[in-house]
mmCIF file with all atom_site columns, C-alpha atoms and ligand atoms in Angstrom:
data_model
loop_
_atom_site.group_PDB
_atom_site.id
_atom_site.type_symbol
_atom_site.label_atom_id
_atom_site.label_alt_id
_atom_site.label_comp_id
_atom_site.label_asym_id
_atom_site.label_entity_id
_atom_site.label_seq_id
_atom_site.pdbx_PDB_ins_code
_atom_site.Cartn_x
_atom_site.Cartn_y
_atom_site.Cartn_z
_atom_site.occupancy
_atom_site.B_iso_or_equiv
_atom_site.pdbx_formal_charge
_atom_site.auth_seq_id
_atom_site.auth_comp_id
_atom_site.auth_asym_id
_atom_site.auth_atom_id
_atom_site.pdbx_PDB_model_num
ATOM   1   C CA  . MET A 1 1   ? -116.107 -2.903  -54.802 1.00 72.00 ? 137 MET A CA  1
ATOM   2   C CA  . SER A 1 2   ? -113.609 -1.985  -51.778 1.00 90.00 ? 138 SER A CA  1
ATOM   3   C CA  . LYS A 1 3   ? -111.428 -4.618  -49.723 1.00 97.00 ? 139 LYS A CA  1
ATOM   4   C CA  . ALA A 1 4   ? -111.743 -3.997  -46.501 1.00 98.00 ? 140 ALA A CA  1
ATOM   5   C CA  . LEU A 1 5   ? -109.690 -5.422  -43.311 1.00 98.00 ? 141 LEU A CA  1
ATOM   6   C CA  . VAL A 1 6   ? -110.908 -4.682  -39.672 1.00 98.00 ? 142 VAL A CA  1
ATOM   7   C CA  . ALA A 1 7   ? -108.175 -4.038  -37.375 1.00 99.00 ? 143 ALA A CA  1
ATOM   8   C CA  . TYR A 1 8   ? -108.873 -4.321  -33.774 1.00 99.00 ? 144 TYR A CA  1
ATOM   9   C CA  . PHE A 1 9   ? -107.288 -3.586  -30.136 1.00 99.00 ? 145 PHE A CA  1
ATOM   10  C CA  . SER A 1 10  ? -109.290 -4.812  -27.227 1.00 98.00 ? 146 SER A CA  1
ATOM   11  C CA  . ALA A 1 11  ? -107.906 -5.293  -23.351 1.00 98.00 ? 147 ALA A CA  1
ATOM   12  C CA  . SER A 1 12  ? -111.079 -6.376  -21.991 1.00 97.00 ? 148 SER A CA  1
ATOM   13  C CA  . GLY A 1 13  ? -112.903 -8.194  -25.027 1.00 98.00 ? 149 GLY A CA  1
ATOM   14  C CA  . ILE A 1 14  ? -115.946 -5.937  -25.713 1.00 98.00 ? 150 ILE A CA  1
ATOM   15  C CA  . THR A 1 15  ? -114.155 -3.641  -29.286 1.00 98.00 ? 151 THR A CA  1
ATOM   16  C CA  . LYS A 1 16  ? -113.196 -7.492  -30.169 1.00 98.00 ? 152 LYS A CA  1
ATOM   17  C CA  . LYS A 1 17  ? -116.797 -8.464  -29.874 1.00 98.00 ? 153 LYS A CA  1
ATOM   18  C CA  . LEU A 1 18  ? -117.985 -5.737  -32.050 1.00 98.00 ? 154 LEU A CA  1
ATOM   19  C CA  . ALA A 1 19  ? -115.362 -6.154  -34.652 1.00 98.00 ? 155 ALA A CA  1
ATOM   20  C CA  . CYS A 1 20  ? -115.469 -9.471  -35.080 1.00 98.00 ? 156 CYS A CA  1
ATOM   21  C CA  . SER A 1 21  ? -119.242 -9.022  -35.560 1.00 98.00 ? 157 SER A CA  1
ATOM   22  C CA  . LEU A 1 22  ? -118.440 -6.246  -37.718 1.00 98.00 ? 158 LEU A CA  1
ATOM   23  C CA  . ALA A 1 23  ? -115.991 -8.129  -39.917 1.00 98.00 ? 159 ALA A CA  1
ATOM   24  C CA  . THR A 1 24  ? -118.199 -11.282 -40.478 1.00 98.00 ? 160 THR A CA  1
ATOM   25  C CA  . ALA A 1 25  ? -121.308 -9.021  -41.275 1.00 98.00 ? 161 ALA A CA  1
ATOM   26  C CA  . ILE A 1 26  ? -119.117 -6.856  -44.006 1.00 98.00 ? 162 ILE A CA  1
ATOM   27  C CA  . GLY A 1 27  ? -116.897 -10.103 -44.971 1.00 98.00 ? 163 GLY A CA  1
ATOM   28  C CA  . ALA A 1 28  ? -113.943 -8.011  -44.241 1.00 98.00 ? 164 ALA A CA  1
ATOM   29  C CA  . ASP A 1 29  ? -110.595 -9.700  -43.065 1.00 98.00 ? 165 ASP A CA  1
ATOM   30  C CA  . LEU A 1 30  ? -109.628 -9.444  -39.089 1.00 98.00 ? 166 LEU A CA  1
ATOM   31  C CA  . PHE A 1 31  ? -106.931 -8.550  -37.720 1.00 98.00 ? 167 PHE A CA  1
ATOM   32  C CA  . GLU A 1 32  ? -106.005 -8.365  -33.834 1.00 98.00 ? 168 GLU A CA  1
ATOM   33  C CA  . ILE A 1 33  ? -103.840 -5.400  -32.946 1.00 99.00 ? 169 ILE A CA  1
ATOM   34  C CA  . GLU A 1 34  ? -101.895 -7.469  -30.043 1.00 98.00 ? 170 GLU A CA  1
ATOM   35  C CA  . PRO A 1 35  ? -99.835  -5.561  -27.640 1.00 98.00 ? 171 PRO A CA  1
ATOM   36  C CA  . GLU A 1 36  ? -96.323  -7.447  -26.979 1.00 98.00 ? 172 GLU A CA  1
ATOM   37  C CA  . GLN A 1 37  ? -97.001  -6.772  -23.754 1.00 98.00 ? 173 GLN A CA  1
ATOM   38  C CA  . LYS A 1 38  ? -100.583 -7.937  -22.780 1.00 98.00 ? 174 LYS A CA  1
ATOM   39  C CA  . TYR A 1 39  ? -102.507 -5.367  -20.607 1.00 98.00 ? 175 TYR A CA  1
ATOM   40  C CA  . THR A 1 40  ? -103.095 -6.729  -16.984 1.00 98.00 ? 176 THR A CA  1
ATOM   41  C CA  . ASP A 1 41  ? -106.057 -5.723  -14.932 1.00 98.00 ? 177 ASP A CA  1
ATOM   42  C CA  . GLU A 1 42  ? -103.244 -3.553  -13.084 1.00 98.00 ? 178 GLU A CA  1
ATOM   43  C CA  . ASP A 1 43  ? -101.937 -1.905  -15.962 1.00 98.00 ? 179 ASP A CA  1
ATOM   44  C CA  . LEU A 1 44  ? -105.588 -1.081  -16.866 1.00 98.00 ? 180 LEU A CA  1
ATOM   45  C CA  . ASP A 1 45  ? -106.220 0.496   -13.440 1.00 98.00 ? 181 ASP A CA  1
ATOM   46  C CA  . TRP A 1 46  ? -107.167 4.347   -14.489 1.00 97.00 ? 182 TRP A CA  1
ATOM   47  C CA  . GLN A 1 47  ? -107.721 5.400   -11.161 1.00 97.00 ? 183 GLN A CA  1
ATOM   48  C CA  . ASN A 1 48  ? -104.017 5.115   -10.162 1.00 98.00 ? 184 ASN A CA  1
ATOM   49  C CA  . HIS A 1 49  ? -102.146 7.463   -12.226 1.00 98.00 ? 185 HIS A CA  1
ATOM   50  C CA  . HIS A 1 50  ? -99.139  5.049   -12.195 1.00 98.00 ? 186 HIS A CA  1
ATOM   51  C CA  . SER A 1 51  ? -100.771 2.457   -13.594 1.00 98.00 ? 187 SER A CA  1
ATOM   52  C CA  . ARG A 1 52  ? -99.195  1.188   -17.198 1.00 98.00 ? 188 ARG A CA  1
ATOM   53  C CA  . SER A 1 53  ? -102.178 2.912   -18.851 1.00 98.00 ? 189 SER A CA  1
ATOM   54  C CA  . SER A 1 54  ? -102.249 6.323   -17.099 1.00 98.00 ? 190 SER A CA  1
ATOM   55  C CA  . VAL A 1 55  ? -98.533  6.541   -17.775 1.00 98.00 ? 191 VAL A CA  1
ATOM   56  C CA  . GLU A 1 56  ? -98.896  5.869   -21.697 1.00 98.00 ? 192 GLU A CA  1
ATOM   57  C CA  . MET A 1 57  ? -101.722 8.009   -21.999 1.00 98.00 ? 193 MET A CA  1
ATOM   58  C CA  . ASN A 1 58  ? -100.065 10.846  -20.418 1.00 98.00 ? 194 ASN A CA  1
ATOM   59  C CA  . ASP A 1 59  ? -97.268  10.758  -23.007 1.00 98.00 ? 195 ASP A CA  1
ATOM   60  C CA  . ARG A 1 60  ? -98.403  11.207  -26.360 1.00 97.00 ? 196 ARG A CA  1
ATOM   61  C CA  . SER A 1 61  ? -95.270  9.424   -27.588 1.00 98.00 ? 197 SER A CA  1
ATOM   62  C CA  . SER A 1 62  ? -95.602  6.391   -25.984 1.00 98.00 ? 198 SER A CA  1
ATOM   63  C CA  . ARG A 1 63  ? -95.821  3.917   -28.958 1.00 98.00 ? 199 ARG A CA  1
ATOM   64  C CA  . PRO A 1 64  ? -96.387  0.117   -27.254 1.00 98.00 ? 200 PRO A CA  1
ATOM   65  C CA  . ALA A 1 65  ? -95.143  -2.360  -29.451 1.00 98.00 ? 201 ALA A CA  1
ATOM   66  C CA  . ILE A 1 66  ? -97.629  -4.847  -31.512 1.00 98.00 ? 202 ILE A CA  1
ATOM   67  C CA  . VAL A 1 67  ? -96.883  -8.507  -31.920 1.00 98.00 ? 203 VAL A CA  1
ATOM   68  C CA  . SER A 1 68  ? -97.246  -9.096  -35.609 1.00 98.00 ? 204 SER A CA  1
ATOM   69  C CA  . LYS A 1 69  ? -97.725  -6.966  -38.870 1.00 98.00 ? 205 LYS A CA  1
ATOM   70  C CA  . VAL A 1 70  ? -100.772 -6.959  -41.477 1.00 98.00 ? 206 VAL A CA  1
ATOM   71  C CA  . LEU A 1 71  ? -99.011  -9.069  -44.150 1.00 95.00 ? 207 LEU A CA  1
ATOM   72  C CA  . ASP A 1 72  ? -100.009 -7.141  -46.726 1.00 96.00 ? 208 ASP A CA  1
ATOM   73  C CA  . MET A 1 73  ? -101.922 -3.944  -46.177 1.00 97.00 ? 209 MET A CA  1
ATOM   74  C CA  . SER A 1 74  ? -101.626 -2.625  -49.437 1.00 97.00 ? 210 SER A CA  1
ATOM   75  C CA  . GLN A 1 75  ? -104.482 -5.238  -50.550 1.00 97.00 ? 211 GLN A CA  1
ATOM   76  C CA  . TYR A 1 76  ? -106.728 -2.605  -48.881 1.00 98.00 ? 212 TYR A CA  1
ATOM   77  C CA  . ASP A 1 77  ? -109.148 0.082   -49.566 1.00 98.00 ? 213 ASP A CA  1
ATOM   78  C CA  . VAL A 1 78  ? -110.692 0.564   -46.317 1.00 98.00 ? 214 VAL A CA  1
ATOM   79  C CA  . VAL A 1 79  ? -109.294 -0.414  -42.930 1.00 98.00 ? 215 VAL A CA  1
ATOM   80  C CA  . PHE A 1 80  ? -111.550 0.284   -40.144 1.00 98.00 ? 216 PHE A CA  1
ATOM   81  C CA  . VAL A 1 81  ? -109.993 0.304   -37.001 1.00 99.00 ? 217 VAL A CA  1
ATOM   82  C CA  . GLY A 1 82  ? -111.753 -0.538  -33.705 1.00 99.00 ? 218 GLY A CA  1
ATOM   83  C CA  . PHE A 1 83  ? -110.155 0.485   -30.115 1.00 99.00 ? 219 PHE A CA  1
ATOM   84  C CA  . PRO A 1 84  ? -111.853 0.824   -26.192 1.00 99.00 ? 220 PRO A CA  1
ATOM   85  C CA  . VAL A 1 85  ? -112.198 4.727   -25.786 1.00 98.00 ? 221 VAL A CA  1
ATOM   86  C CA  . TRP A 1 86  ? -109.388 5.608   -23.023 1.00 98.00 ? 222 TRP A CA  1
ATOM   87  C CA  . TRP A 1 87  ? -109.523 8.963   -21.741 1.00 98.00 ? 223 TRP A CA  1
ATOM   88  C CA  . TYR A 1 88  ? -111.503 10.547  -24.251 1.00 98.00 ? 224 TYR A CA  1
ATOM   89  C CA  . ARG A 1 89  ? -109.150 9.160   -27.173 1.00 98.00 ? 225 ARG A CA  1
ATOM   90  C CA  . GLU A 1 90  ? -107.413 6.304   -28.415 1.00 98.00 ? 226 GLU A CA  1
ATOM   91  C CA  . PRO A 1 91  ? -105.092 3.625   -27.183 1.00 98.00 ? 227 PRO A CA  1
ATOM   92  C CA  . SER A 1 92  ? -101.587 4.717   -27.674 1.00 98.00 ? 228 SER A CA  1
ATOM   93  C CA  . ILE A 1 93  ? -101.230 0.984   -28.933 1.00 99.00 ? 229 ILE A CA  1
ATOM   94  C CA  . ILE A 1 94  ? -103.891 2.762   -31.918 1.00 99.00 ? 230 ILE A CA  1
ATOM   95  C CA  . ASP A 1 95  ? -100.934 5.238   -32.344 1.00 98.00 ? 231 ASP A CA  1
ATOM   96  C CA  . THR A 1 96  ? -98.077  2.676   -32.659 1.00 98.00 ? 232 THR A CA  1
ATOM   97  C CA  . PHE A 1 97  ? -100.614 0.721   -35.215 1.00 98.00 ? 233 PHE A CA  1
ATOM   98  C CA  . ALA A 1 98  ? -101.248 4.117   -37.385 1.00 98.00 ? 234 ALA A CA  1
ATOM   99  C CA  . GLU A 1 99  ? -97.483  4.659   -37.845 1.00 98.00 ? 235 GLU A CA  1
ATOM   100 C CA  . SER A 1 100 ? -96.831  1.650   -38.999 1.00 98.00 ? 236 SER A CA  1
ATOM   101 C CA  . TYR A 1 101 ? -98.032  1.379   -42.650 1.00 98.00 ? 237 TYR A CA  1
ATOM   102 C CA  . ASP A 1 102 ? -98.335  3.378   -45.450 1.00 97.00 ? 238 ASP A CA  1
ATOM   103 C CA  . PHE A 1 103 ? -102.051 4.059   -45.775 1.00 98.00 ? 239 PHE A CA  1
ATOM   104 C CA  . SER A 1 104 ? -101.627 5.800   -49.077 1.00 97.00 ? 240 SER A CA  1
ATOM   105 C CA  . GLY A 1 105 ? -105.274 5.989   -51.161 1.00 96.00 ? 241 GLY A CA  1
ATOM   106 C CA  . LYS A 1 106 ? -107.176 4.108   -48.140 1.00 98.00 ? 242 LYS A CA  1
ATOM   107 C CA  . THR A 1 107 ? -109.519 5.317   -45.967 1.00 98.00 ? 243 THR A CA  1
ATOM   108 C CA  . ILE A 1 108 ? -109.430 4.340   -41.923 1.00 98.00 ? 244 ILE A CA  1
ATOM   109 C CA  . VAL A 1 109 ? -112.439 4.542   -40.455 1.00 98.00 ? 245 VAL A CA  1
ATOM   110 C CA  . PRO A 1 110 ? -112.129 4.393   -36.925 1.00 98.00 ? 246 PRO A CA  1
ATOM   111 C CA  . PHE A 1 111 ? -114.692 2.764   -34.199 1.00 99.00 ? 247 PHE A CA  1
ATOM   112 C CA  . ALA A 1 112 ? -114.330 2.478   -30.706 1.00 99.00 ? 248 ALA A CA  1
ATOM   113 C CA  . THR A 1 113 ? -116.035 1.252   -27.362 1.00 98.00 ? 249 THR A CA  1
ATOM   114 C CA  . SER A 1 114 ? -116.564 2.918   -24.147 1.00 98.00 ? 250 SER A CA  1
ATOM   115 C CA  . GLY A 1 115 ? -118.160 3.572   -20.536 1.00 97.00 ? 251 GLY A CA  1
ATOM   116 C CA  . SER A 1 116 ? -119.788 6.393   -22.103 1.00 97.00 ? 252 SER A CA  1
ATOM   117 C CA  . SER A 1 117 ? -117.860 8.623   -23.831 1.00 98.00 ? 253 SER A CA  1
ATOM   118 C CA  . GLY A 1 118 ? -117.677 9.375   -27.442 1.00 98.00 ? 254 GLY A CA  1
ATOM   119 C CA  . ILE A 1 119 ? -114.827 8.535   -29.694 1.00 98.00 ? 255 ILE A CA  1
ATOM   120 C CA  . GLY A 1 120 ? -113.126 12.483  -29.141 1.00 98.00 ? 256 GLY A CA  1
ATOM   121 C CA  . ASP A 1 121 ? -110.546 13.496  -31.319 1.00 98.00 ? 257 ASP A CA  1
ATOM   122 C CA  . SER A 1 122 ? -109.181 10.056  -32.188 1.00 98.00 ? 258 SER A CA  1
ATOM   123 C CA  . GLY A 1 123 ? -110.159 10.178  -36.037 1.00 98.00 ? 259 GLY A CA  1
ATOM   124 C CA  . LYS A 1 124 ? -108.030 13.763  -35.876 1.00 98.00 ? 260 LYS A CA  1
ATOM   125 C CA  . ASN A 1 125 ? -105.262 12.047  -33.806 1.00 98.00 ? 261 ASN A CA  1
ATOM   126 C CA  . ILE A 1 126 ? -104.943 9.066   -36.204 1.00 98.00 ? 262 ILE A CA  1
ATOM   127 C CA  . GLY A 1 127 ? -105.011 11.374  -39.430 1.00 98.00 ? 263 GLY A CA  1
ATOM   128 C CA  . GLU A 1 128 ? -102.031 13.140  -38.096 1.00 98.00 ? 264 GLU A CA  1
ATOM   129 C CA  . LEU A 1 129 ? -99.996  9.445   -37.721 1.00 98.00 ? 265 LEU A CA  1
ATOM   130 C CA  . ALA A 1 130 ? -101.344 7.070   -40.788 1.00 98.00 ? 266 ALA A CA  1
ATOM   131 C CA  . LYS A 1 131 ? -99.057  8.146   -43.956 1.00 96.00 ? 267 LYS A CA  1
ATOM   132 C CA  . GLY A 1 132 ? -101.216 8.836   -46.432 1.00 97.00 ? 268 GLY A CA  1
ATOM   133 C CA  . ALA A 1 133 ? -104.631 7.783   -45.226 1.00 98.00 ? 269 ALA A CA  1
ATOM   134 C CA  . LYS A 1 134 ? -107.762 9.918   -45.422 1.00 98.00 ? 270 LYS A CA  1
ATOM   135 C CA  . VAL A 1 135 ? -109.368 9.459   -41.810 1.00 98.00 ? 271 VAL A CA  1
ATOM   136 C CA  . VAL A 1 136 ? -112.954 9.923   -41.153 1.00 98.00 ? 272 VAL A CA  1
ATOM   137 C CA  . GLU A 1 137 ? -114.250 10.837  -37.596 1.00 98.00 ? 273 GLU A CA  1
ATOM   138 C CA  . GLY A 1 138 ? -115.953 7.523   -37.075 1.00 98.00 ? 274 GLY A CA  1
ATOM   139 C CA  . LYS A 1 139 ? -118.060 6.075   -34.368 1.00 98.00 ? 275 LYS A CA  1
ATOM   140 C CA  . ARG A 1 140 ? -118.514 5.219   -30.699 1.00 98.00 ? 276 ARG A CA  1
ATOM   141 C CA  . PHE A 1 141 ? -120.844 2.087   -30.013 1.00 98.00 ? 277 PHE A CA  1
ATOM   142 C CA  . SER A 1 142 ? -122.490 0.518   -27.263 1.00 98.00 ? 278 SER A CA  1
ATOM   143 C CA  . SER A 1 143 ? -120.949 -2.758  -26.229 1.00 98.00 ? 279 SER A CA  1
ATOM   144 C CA  . SER A 1 144 ? -124.365 -4.102  -27.417 1.00 97.00 ? 280 SER A CA  1
ATOM   145 C CA  . THR A 1 145 ? -124.430 -2.662  -30.988 1.00 98.00 ? 281 THR A CA  1
ATOM   146 C CA  . SER A 1 146 ? -125.923 -5.277  -33.740 1.00 98.00 ? 282 SER A CA  1
ATOM   147 C CA  . ALA A 1 147 ? -124.551 -7.020  -36.312 1.00 98.00 ? 283 ALA A CA  1
ATOM   148 C CA  . VAL A 1 148 ? -127.160 -4.855  -38.561 1.00 98.00 ? 284 VAL A CA  1
ATOM   149 C CA  . VAL A 1 149 ? -126.450 -1.709  -37.010 1.00 98.00 ? 285 VAL A CA  1
ATOM   150 C CA  . LEU A 1 150 ? -122.698 -2.041  -37.446 1.00 98.00 ? 286 LEU A CA  1
ATOM   151 C CA  . LYS A 1 151 ? -123.001 -3.192  -40.982 1.00 98.00 ? 287 LYS A CA  1
ATOM   152 C CA  . GLU A 1 152 ? -125.741 -0.479  -42.225 1.00 98.00 ? 288 GLU A CA  1
ATOM   153 C CA  . TRP A 1 153 ? -122.735 2.056   -40.645 1.00 98.00 ? 289 TRP A CA  1
ATOM   154 C CA  . ALA A 1 154 ? -119.779 0.642   -42.156 1.00 98.00 ? 290 ALA A CA  1
ATOM   155 C CA  . GLN A 1 155 ? -121.735 0.199   -45.825 1.00 97.00 ? 291 GLN A CA  1
ATOM   156 C CA  . GLU A 1 156 ? -121.465 4.318   -46.553 1.00 96.00 ? 292 GLU A CA  1
ATOM   157 C CA  . TYR A 1 157 ? -117.274 3.246   -47.004 1.00 98.00 ? 293 TYR A CA  1
ATOM   158 C CA  . LEU A 1 158 ? -117.336 0.442   -48.701 1.00 97.00 ? 294 LEU A CA  1
HETATM 159 C C1  . FMN U 2 .   ? -107.233 2.961   -18.935 1.00 83.83 ? 133 FMN U C1  1
HETATM 160 C C2  . FMN U 2 .   ? -108.749 3.104   -19.668 1.00 83.83 ? 133 FMN U C2  1
HETATM 161 C C3  . FMN U 2 .   ? -109.242 4.170   -19.844 1.00 83.83 ? 133 FMN U C3  1
HETATM 162 C C4  . FMN U 2 .   ? -110.635 4.302   -20.031 1.00 83.83 ? 133 FMN U C4  1
HETATM 163 N N1  . FMN U 2 .   ? -110.853 5.949   -20.742 1.00 83.83 ? 133 FMN U N1  1
HETATM 164 C C5  . FMN U 2 .   ? -112.436 5.778   -20.862 1.00 83.83 ? 133 FMN U C5  1
HETATM 165 C C6  . FMN U 2 .   ? -112.670 7.169   -20.982 1.00 83.83 ? 133 FMN U C6  1
HETATM 166 O O1  . FMN U 2 .   ? -112.050 8.157   -21.024 1.00 83.83 ? 133 FMN U O1  1
HETATM 167 N N2  . FMN U 2 .   ? -114.147 7.592   -21.455 1.00 83.83 ? 133 FMN U N2  1
HETATM 168 C C7  . FMN U 2 .   ? -115.052 6.281   -21.004 1.00 83.83 ? 133 FMN U C7  1
HETATM 169 O O2  . FMN U 2 .   ? -116.228 6.277   -21.375 1.00 83.83 ? 133 FMN U O2  1
HETATM 170 N N3  . FMN U 2 .   ? -114.863 4.940   -21.131 1.00 83.83 ? 133 FMN U N3  1
HETATM 171 C C8  . FMN U 2 .   ? -113.152 4.817   -20.320 1.00 83.83 ? 133 FMN U C8  1
HETATM 172 N N4  . FMN U 2 .   ? -112.962 3.363   -20.519 1.00 83.83 ? 133 FMN U N4  1
HETATM 173 C C9  . FMN U 2 .   ? -113.962 2.481   -20.565 1.00 83.83 ? 133 FMN U C9  1
HETATM 174 C C10 . FMN U 2 .   ? -113.555 1.602   -21.538 1.00 83.83 ? 133 FMN U C10 1
HETATM 175 O O3  . FMN U 2 .   ? -113.538 2.342   -22.622 1.00 83.83 ? 133 FMN U O3  1
HETATM 176 C C11 . FMN U 2 .   ? -114.801 0.502   -21.979 1.00 83.83 ? 133 FMN U C11 1
HETATM 177 O O4  . FMN U 2 .   ? -114.554 -0.433  -21.097 1.00 83.83 ? 133 FMN U O4  1
HETATM 178 C C12 . FMN U 2 .   ? -114.476 -0.385  -23.480 1.00 83.83 ? 133 FMN U C12 1
HETATM 179 O O5  . FMN U 2 .   ? -115.491 -0.676  -23.763 1.00 83.83 ? 133 FMN U O5  1
HETATM 180 C C13 . FMN U 2 .   ? -113.437 -1.293  -22.890 1.00 83.83 ? 133 FMN U C13 1
HETATM 181 O O6  . FMN U 2 .   ? -113.129 -2.052  -24.106 1.00 83.83 ? 133 FMN U O6  1
HETATM 182 P P1  . FMN U 2 .   ? -112.262 -3.675  -24.441 1.00 83.83 ? 133 FMN U P1  1
HETATM 183 O O7  . FMN U 2 .   ? -112.885 -4.368  -23.515 1.00 83.83 ? 133 FMN U O7  1
HETATM 184 O O8  . FMN U 2 .   ? -112.470 -3.704  -26.071 1.00 83.83 ? 133 FMN U O8  1
HETATM 185 O O9  . FMN U 2 .   ? -110.602 -3.177  -23.687 1.00 83.83 ? 133 FMN U O9  1
HETATM 186 C C14 . FMN U 2 .   ? -111.624 3.005   -19.985 1.00 83.83 ? 133 FMN U C14 1
HETATM 187 C C15 . FMN U 2 .   ? -111.447 2.111   -19.328 1.00 83.83 ? 133 FMN U C15 1
HETATM 188 C C16 . FMN U 2 .   ? -109.652 1.946   -19.319 1.00 83.83 ? 133 FMN U C16 1
HETATM 189 C C17 . FMN U 2 .   ? -108.837 1.069   -18.931 1.00 83.83 ? 133 FMN U C17 1
#
């Protein structure tokens, strides 16, 4: 059986809830992609074009720093990467994560929460950055998704 990691970024806790639920349901390790500089409510104001999230998401080369690294990425076969959809795609900090490891021989499975948008081109974007990885399209889930549904979805990749 494959060894799996669930790595997630969550600014306001919704993706975190799903990530924890998924990790428990499939017996995977859990890793929080924690920003060095936490996102404040002001940072997350998408209506303000000058807010931190707006500035980052308008700059494809933006790579917000992450507090720590996964200790031994080489042990995993499958890495589920969870995040909130920001402006129809993965937040820039996910791009930082994707560029931080050698993913040779691994499958990356993106998953997301959002107000309503789908996961968009996130999988394709991550695939362009994650060295050696096979990256699938992934899936967007509503905040109320049950552990049973998450497990059923994840099974295909394990
Ligand atoms: C900067 C920013 C941009 C967002 N862009 C979108 C979007 O394009 N489409 C959408 O449906 N929701 C969007 N949202 C809503 C989040 O995706 C949604 O609230 C998500 O579940 C939050 O997850 P979290 O609590 O793990 O951070 C955005 C939220 C923020 C803060």
